[in-house]
Short mmCIF file of C-alpha atoms in Angstrom, two decimals:
data_model
loop_
_atom_site.label_atom_id
_atom_site.label_comp_id
_atom_site.label_asym_id
_atom_site.label_seq_id
_atom_site.Cartn_x
_atom_site.Cartn_y
_atom_site.Cartn_z
CA UNK A 1 87.64 35.20 169.68
CA UNK A 2 83.89 35.14 170.95
CA UNK A 3 84.62 36.91 173.74
CA UNK A 4 86.71 40.09 171.86
CA UNK A 5 83.66 40.79 169.95
CA UNK A 6 81.09 39.99 172.76
CA UNK A 7 84.09 43.11 174.00
CA UNK A 8 84.24 44.48 171.31
CA UNK A 9 80.45 45.05 171.01
CA UNK A 10 80.24 46.12 174.41
CA UNK A 11 82.89 49.30 173.86
CA UNK A 12 81.03 49.89 170.97
CA UNK A 13 77.26 49.74 171.88
CA UNK A 14 78.00 50.48 175.86
CA UNK A 15 80.46 52.51 176.03
CA UNK A 16 79.58 54.20 172.70
CA UNK A 17 83.41 54.29 172.18
CA UNK A 18 84.55 56.56 169.11
CA UNK A 19 86.37 54.03 166.26
CA UNK A 20 88.97 55.36 167.37
CA UNK A 21 89.25 54.73 171.16
CA UNK A 22 88.09 51.47 170.62
CA UNK A 23 90.90 50.13 167.22
CA UNK A 24 93.14 51.98 170.29
CA UNK A 25 91.70 49.65 172.97
CA UNK A 26 91.54 46.73 170.51
CA UNK A 27 95.21 46.83 169.76
CA UNK A 28 96.00 47.89 173.43
CA UNK A 29 94.43 44.03 174.21
CA UNK A 30 96.22 41.81 171.54
CA UNK A 31 98.94 43.31 173.25
CA UNK A 32 98.06 41.43 175.99
CA UNK A 33 96.91 38.72 175.03
CA UNK A 34 99.83 37.95 172.88
CA UNK A 35 101.95 37.86 176.60
CA UNK A 36 99.60 35.32 177.94
CA UNK A 37 99.69 33.49 175.26
CA UNK A 38 103.90 33.66 175.12
CA UNK A 39 103.79 33.09 178.78
CA UNK A 40 101.07 30.36 178.34
CA UNK A 41 98.58 31.26 180.59
CA UNK A 42 94.51 31.45 179.64
CA UNK A 43 92.80 33.57 180.70
CA UNK A 44 90.74 32.73 183.52
CA UNK A 45 92.88 31.50 184.60
CA UNK A 46 95.16 34.87 184.82
CA UNK A 47 96.29 36.25 188.22
CA UNK A 48 97.09 39.92 189.41
CA UNK A 49 100.56 38.76 189.65
CA UNK A 50 100.75 38.03 185.63
CA UNK A 51 99.74 40.52 184.94
CA UNK A 52 101.71 42.46 187.05
CA UNK A 53 104.40 41.16 185.47
CA UNK A 54 102.90 42.10 181.52
CA UNK A 55 102.91 45.84 183.31
CA UNK A 56 106.25 45.85 183.94
CA UNK A 57 107.64 44.15 180.94
CA UNK A 58 105.86 47.62 179.64
CA UNK A 59 108.33 49.47 181.52
CA UNK A 60 111.07 47.10 180.68
CA UNK A 61 110.81 48.09 176.12
CA UNK A 62 110.48 51.78 177.31
CA UNK A 63 106.79 52.85 176.81
CA UNK A 64 106.28 55.60 177.52
CA UNK A 65 104.07 56.11 180.67
CA UNK A 66 101.32 57.71 179.26
CA UNK A 67 101.00 54.72 176.76
CA UNK A 68 101.13 52.32 179.60
CA UNK A 69 98.21 53.94 182.06
CA UNK A 70 96.55 53.92 179.00
CA UNK A 71 96.95 49.99 177.95
CA UNK A 72 96.74 48.85 181.52
CA UNK A 73 93.39 50.41 181.78
CA UNK A 74 91.92 48.56 179.04
CA UNK A 75 93.99 45.67 180.52
CA UNK A 76 90.81 46.63 183.84
CA UNK A 77 88.61 47.14 180.89
CA UNK A 78 88.46 43.65 179.49
CA UNK A 79 88.40 41.85 182.45
CA UNK A 80 85.78 43.41 184.10
CA UNK A 81 83.92 42.73 181.04
CA UNK A 82 84.57 39.55 180.95
CA UNK A 83 83.88 39.47 185.67
CA UNK A 84 80.43 40.41 184.75
CA UNK A 85 79.35 38.73 181.21
CA UNK A 86 80.36 35.05 183.23
CA UNK A 87 83.56 34.23 181.14
CA UNK A 88 85.77 34.54 184.81
CA UNK A 89 84.80 33.73 188.48
CA UNK A 90 86.61 37.55 190.22
CA UNK A 91 88.70 40.21 188.20
CA UNK A 92 92.49 40.06 188.71
CA UNK A 93 92.50 42.58 187.42
CA UNK A 94 90.99 45.29 191.07
CA UNK A 95 93.89 45.62 192.22
CA UNK A 96 95.98 46.88 189.50
CA UNK A 97 98.29 49.91 189.83
CA UNK A 98 98.93 51.98 186.82
CA UNK A 99 102.43 54.12 186.49
CA UNK A 100 102.60 58.07 188.06
CA UNK A 101 101.75 59.50 185.16
CA UNK A 102 104.19 62.31 185.09
CA UNK A 103 102.43 66.57 184.61
CA UNK A 104 103.77 67.94 181.54
CA UNK A 105 102.95 71.38 180.64
CA UNK A 106 101.86 71.18 176.40
CA UNK A 107 103.52 73.34 173.62
CA UNK A 108 100.97 76.85 173.12
CA UNK A 109 101.25 79.76 170.67
CA UNK A 110 101.43 82.67 171.35
CA UNK A 111 98.41 84.38 169.55
CA UNK A 112 100.39 86.27 167.22
CA UNK A 113 102.60 83.80 167.02
CA UNK A 114 99.38 81.96 165.50
CA UNK A 115 98.66 85.34 163.98
CA UNK A 116 102.32 84.53 161.89
CA UNK A 117 101.82 80.78 161.33
CA UNK A 118 98.15 82.09 159.30
CA UNK A 119 99.56 85.21 157.17
CA UNK A 120 102.66 82.88 156.66
CA UNK A 121 100.32 80.87 154.11
CA UNK A 122 100.35 80.52 150.24
CA UNK A 123 96.64 82.23 149.92
CA UNK A 124 97.13 81.64 145.69
CA UNK A 125 96.89 78.22 146.51
CA UNK A 126 93.81 76.35 145.84
CA UNK A 127 94.39 74.47 149.67
CA UNK A 128 95.49 78.05 151.93
CA UNK A 129 92.24 79.19 152.25
CA UNK A 130 91.00 76.31 153.35
CA UNK A 131 93.59 75.18 155.67
CA UNK A 132 93.66 78.86 156.89
CA UNK A 133 89.84 78.37 158.03
CA UNK A 134 90.82 75.30 159.57
CA UNK A 135 93.87 76.29 161.76
CA UNK A 136 91.42 79.42 162.72
CA UNK A 137 89.13 77.14 163.80
CA UNK A 138 91.27 75.08 165.53
CA UNK A 139 92.54 77.98 167.99
CA UNK A 140 88.76 79.38 167.98
CA UNK A 141 87.03 77.20 168.53
CA UNK A 142 89.17 74.55 170.88
CA UNK A 143 88.46 71.44 168.83
CA UNK A 144 90.26 68.06 168.49
CA UNK A 145 92.01 67.44 164.90
CA UNK A 146 89.08 64.32 164.94
CA UNK A 147 86.26 66.89 165.56
CA UNK A 148 87.50 69.18 163.17
CA UNK A 149 87.68 67.04 159.99
CA UNK A 150 84.31 65.35 160.87
CA UNK A 151 82.89 68.75 161.56
CA UNK A 152 79.67 69.87 158.88
CA UNK A 153 77.83 72.65 157.27
CA UNK A 154 74.48 71.61 158.87
CA UNK A 155 76.04 72.42 162.38
CA UNK A 156 77.54 75.71 161.26
CA UNK A 157 75.43 78.33 162.80
CA UNK A 158 77.87 82.08 161.88
CA UNK A 159 75.13 84.09 162.01
CA UNK A 160 74.46 83.04 165.53
CA UNK A 161 78.10 82.31 165.96
CA UNK A 162 78.00 78.62 167.74
CA UNK A 163 79.46 75.65 166.25
CA UNK A 164 77.73 71.87 166.88
CA UNK A 165 80.46 69.47 168.02
CA UNK A 166 79.88 65.69 167.42
CA UNK A 167 82.71 64.40 170.45
CA UNK A 168 84.44 61.48 171.87
CA UNK A 169 81.21 59.08 173.11
CA UNK A 170 79.18 61.19 170.52
CA UNK A 171 78.41 63.75 172.52
CA UNK A 172 77.56 66.74 171.44
CA UNK A 173 78.91 70.21 172.76
CA UNK A 174 77.89 73.87 171.60
CA UNK A 175 80.74 75.69 171.09
CA UNK A 176 80.93 80.04 170.30
CA UNK A 177 82.85 80.77 166.96
CA UNK A 178 84.93 84.10 166.90
CA UNK A 179 84.41 86.66 164.42
CA UNK A 180 87.65 85.51 162.64
CA UNK A 181 86.98 82.07 162.58
CA UNK A 182 83.64 83.08 160.67
CA UNK A 183 84.75 85.17 158.24
CA UNK A 184 87.85 82.25 157.09
CA UNK A 185 85.86 80.15 157.13
CA UNK A 186 82.92 82.42 154.73
CA UNK A 187 86.11 82.91 152.43
CA UNK A 188 86.82 78.93 152.21
CA UNK A 189 83.25 78.77 151.36
CA UNK A 190 84.16 80.72 148.14
CA UNK A 191 86.43 78.47 146.14
CA UNK A 192 84.27 75.37 147.93
CA UNK A 193 80.89 75.87 146.45
CA UNK A 194 83.50 76.33 143.57
CA UNK A 195 84.28 72.85 143.59
CA UNK A 196 82.58 69.67 140.95
CA UNK A 197 84.15 66.43 141.70
CA UNK A 198 83.06 66.60 146.00
CA UNK A 199 82.66 62.74 146.60
CA UNK A 200 79.02 61.26 147.17
CA UNK A 201 78.27 60.66 151.51
CA UNK A 202 81.22 63.87 152.33
CA UNK A 203 78.77 67.15 150.36
CA UNK A 204 78.18 67.83 154.39
CA UNK A 205 81.26 68.54 155.03
CA UNK A 206 82.84 71.34 156.01
CA UNK A 207 87.06 71.13 155.35
CA UNK A 208 87.26 68.71 151.92
CA UNK A 209 91.13 68.02 149.83
CA UNK A 210 91.07 68.79 146.18
CA UNK A 211 89.71 65.50 145.46
CA UNK A 212 86.38 65.96 146.81
CA UNK A 213 86.90 64.21 150.04
CA UNK A 214 86.57 64.83 154.33
CA UNK A 215 90.31 65.34 155.79
CA UNK A 216 91.52 62.43 157.66
CA UNK A 217 93.79 63.53 161.14
CA UNK A 218 96.72 62.93 159.25
CA UNK A 219 96.88 65.20 157.08
CA UNK A 220 95.75 68.37 159.61
CA UNK A 221 99.30 67.11 160.79
CA UNK A 222 101.31 67.21 157.92
CA UNK A 223 100.05 69.98 156.94
CA UNK A 224 100.10 72.47 160.03
CA UNK A 225 103.97 70.50 161.26
CA UNK A 226 104.31 72.22 157.36
CA UNK A 227 103.39 75.19 157.74
CA UNK A 228 105.02 76.15 161.05
CA UNK A 229 108.68 75.30 159.56
CA UNK A 230 107.60 77.81 156.04
CA UNK A 231 106.48 80.71 159.70
CA UNK A 232 110.16 79.64 160.86
CA UNK A 233 108.31 78.66 164.38
CA UNK A 234 110.95 76.90 166.48
CA UNK A 235 108.34 75.02 167.99
CA UNK A 236 107.57 71.45 167.93
CA UNK A 237 103.37 71.81 167.16
CA UNK A 238 100.23 68.94 166.27
CA UNK A 239 96.28 70.39 165.92
CA UNK A 240 96.34 69.17 169.11
CA UNK A 241 98.80 72.42 170.02
CA UNK A 242 96.10 75.07 169.22
CA UNK A 243 93.77 73.87 171.31
CA UNK A 244 95.72 73.86 173.94
CA UNK A 245 96.75 77.23 172.80
CA UNK A 246 93.44 78.19 172.79
CA UNK A 247 93.03 77.23 176.69
CA UNK A 248 95.68 78.59 177.66
CA UNK A 249 94.22 81.38 176.03
CA UNK A 250 90.85 81.48 178.20
CA UNK A 251 92.83 81.17 180.99
CA UNK A 252 95.14 84.02 180.84
CA UNK A 253 92.36 86.24 179.99
CA UNK A 254 89.75 85.05 183.15
CA UNK A 255 88.42 82.14 181.85
CA UNK A 256 86.56 80.00 185.13
CA UNK A 257 87.66 75.98 184.81
CA UNK A 258 84.32 74.95 184.46
CA UNK A 259 83.57 77.47 180.97
CA UNK A 260 86.88 75.48 179.89
CA UNK A 261 86.67 72.01 180.56
CA UNK A 262 82.76 72.40 178.49
CA UNK A 263 84.60 74.34 175.82
CA UNK A 264 87.13 71.55 175.41
CA UNK A 265 84.31 68.67 176.38
CA UNK A 266 86.00 67.04 178.76
CA UNK A 267 84.34 65.10 181.01
CA UNK A 268 86.59 65.22 184.56
CA UNK A 269 87.44 68.25 185.57
CA UNK A 270 90.70 67.46 186.44
CA UNK A 271 92.19 66.60 182.81
CA UNK A 272 91.42 70.56 182.70
CA UNK A 273 92.83 71.64 185.34
CA UNK A 274 96.35 70.80 183.43
CA UNK A 275 96.46 74.26 181.98
CA UNK A 276 96.45 75.60 185.81
CA UNK A 277 99.71 74.77 185.63
CA UNK A 278 100.70 76.61 182.26
CA UNK A 279 99.28 79.61 184.51
CA UNK A 280 101.33 79.04 187.26
CA UNK A 281 104.20 78.90 185.16
CA UNK A 282 103.57 81.99 183.85
CA UNK A 283 102.26 83.30 186.85
CA UNK A 284 106.33 82.20 188.44
CA UNK A 285 108.22 83.96 185.20
CA UNK A 286 106.40 87.12 186.03
CA UNK A 287 107.40 86.89 189.76
CA UNK A 288 110.86 86.35 189.16
CA UNK A 289 111.29 89.17 186.68
CA UNK A 290 109.13 91.94 188.81
CA UNK A 291 109.65 91.30 192.41
CA UNK A 292 111.90 93.59 193.77
CA UNK A 293 113.25 89.97 195.41
CA UNK A 294 113.88 87.87 192.78
CA UNK A 295 115.86 91.78 191.12
CA UNK A 296 119.19 90.25 191.21
#
């Protein structure tokens, strides 16, 4: 237990992980500990072959490749910590390989589809304008859903045209905000200013529920999925879809990949490069449609 607590403190203080990421790391670690306990293996005795067997178990259970990679990344992080803190004499995870992640093209919405999504909102309902502002801010700023729900009034600089976003690892970045998003926010503030039941400690959050408390990730997910059904959009979408759509729109508009990286708050350009695959797909479709050698 002492090791786990020290590791948790290490992740929180030295790695600067967000509460959600920290919880995911600890849940993944619990899976490994359960596996080792079942095998009767002490952590100090773990060898590479044991970790490879654990990885094989994940594969046999049908765990998604991306989830396998995340779990094994956490395993390497844990054993690296144990080694550096002197709990073990060598790191058995040093040569542990992750499965090759499949490249995928995230679902995206066109600007026209985002407009349809927003136009389908019933503005006569209390939450109507709030939901419209949420969708527009997600699409205009490319925020993660956690960044959206934690957005505060004190971080809005609407006259200057940008917002200050608290991203992963408590890192801040400035993101330009479109005039359209500013308009929808100001309309929401008319309703928000009439609220008399805002909970103590929640006064600074931009988006609130009927009870005057900040929203949750699940609330946003459910809202967007329901709105997509109402709008007749057949694609499977989530809050992250609007972030992908934002990045794709930038790329197709000619934005440099480094600019998109900064806007999204990606630490590595490799993460941002997924959007080049989307753009190449669009390019291929255009070639097949218009190139004389492709015409039947």
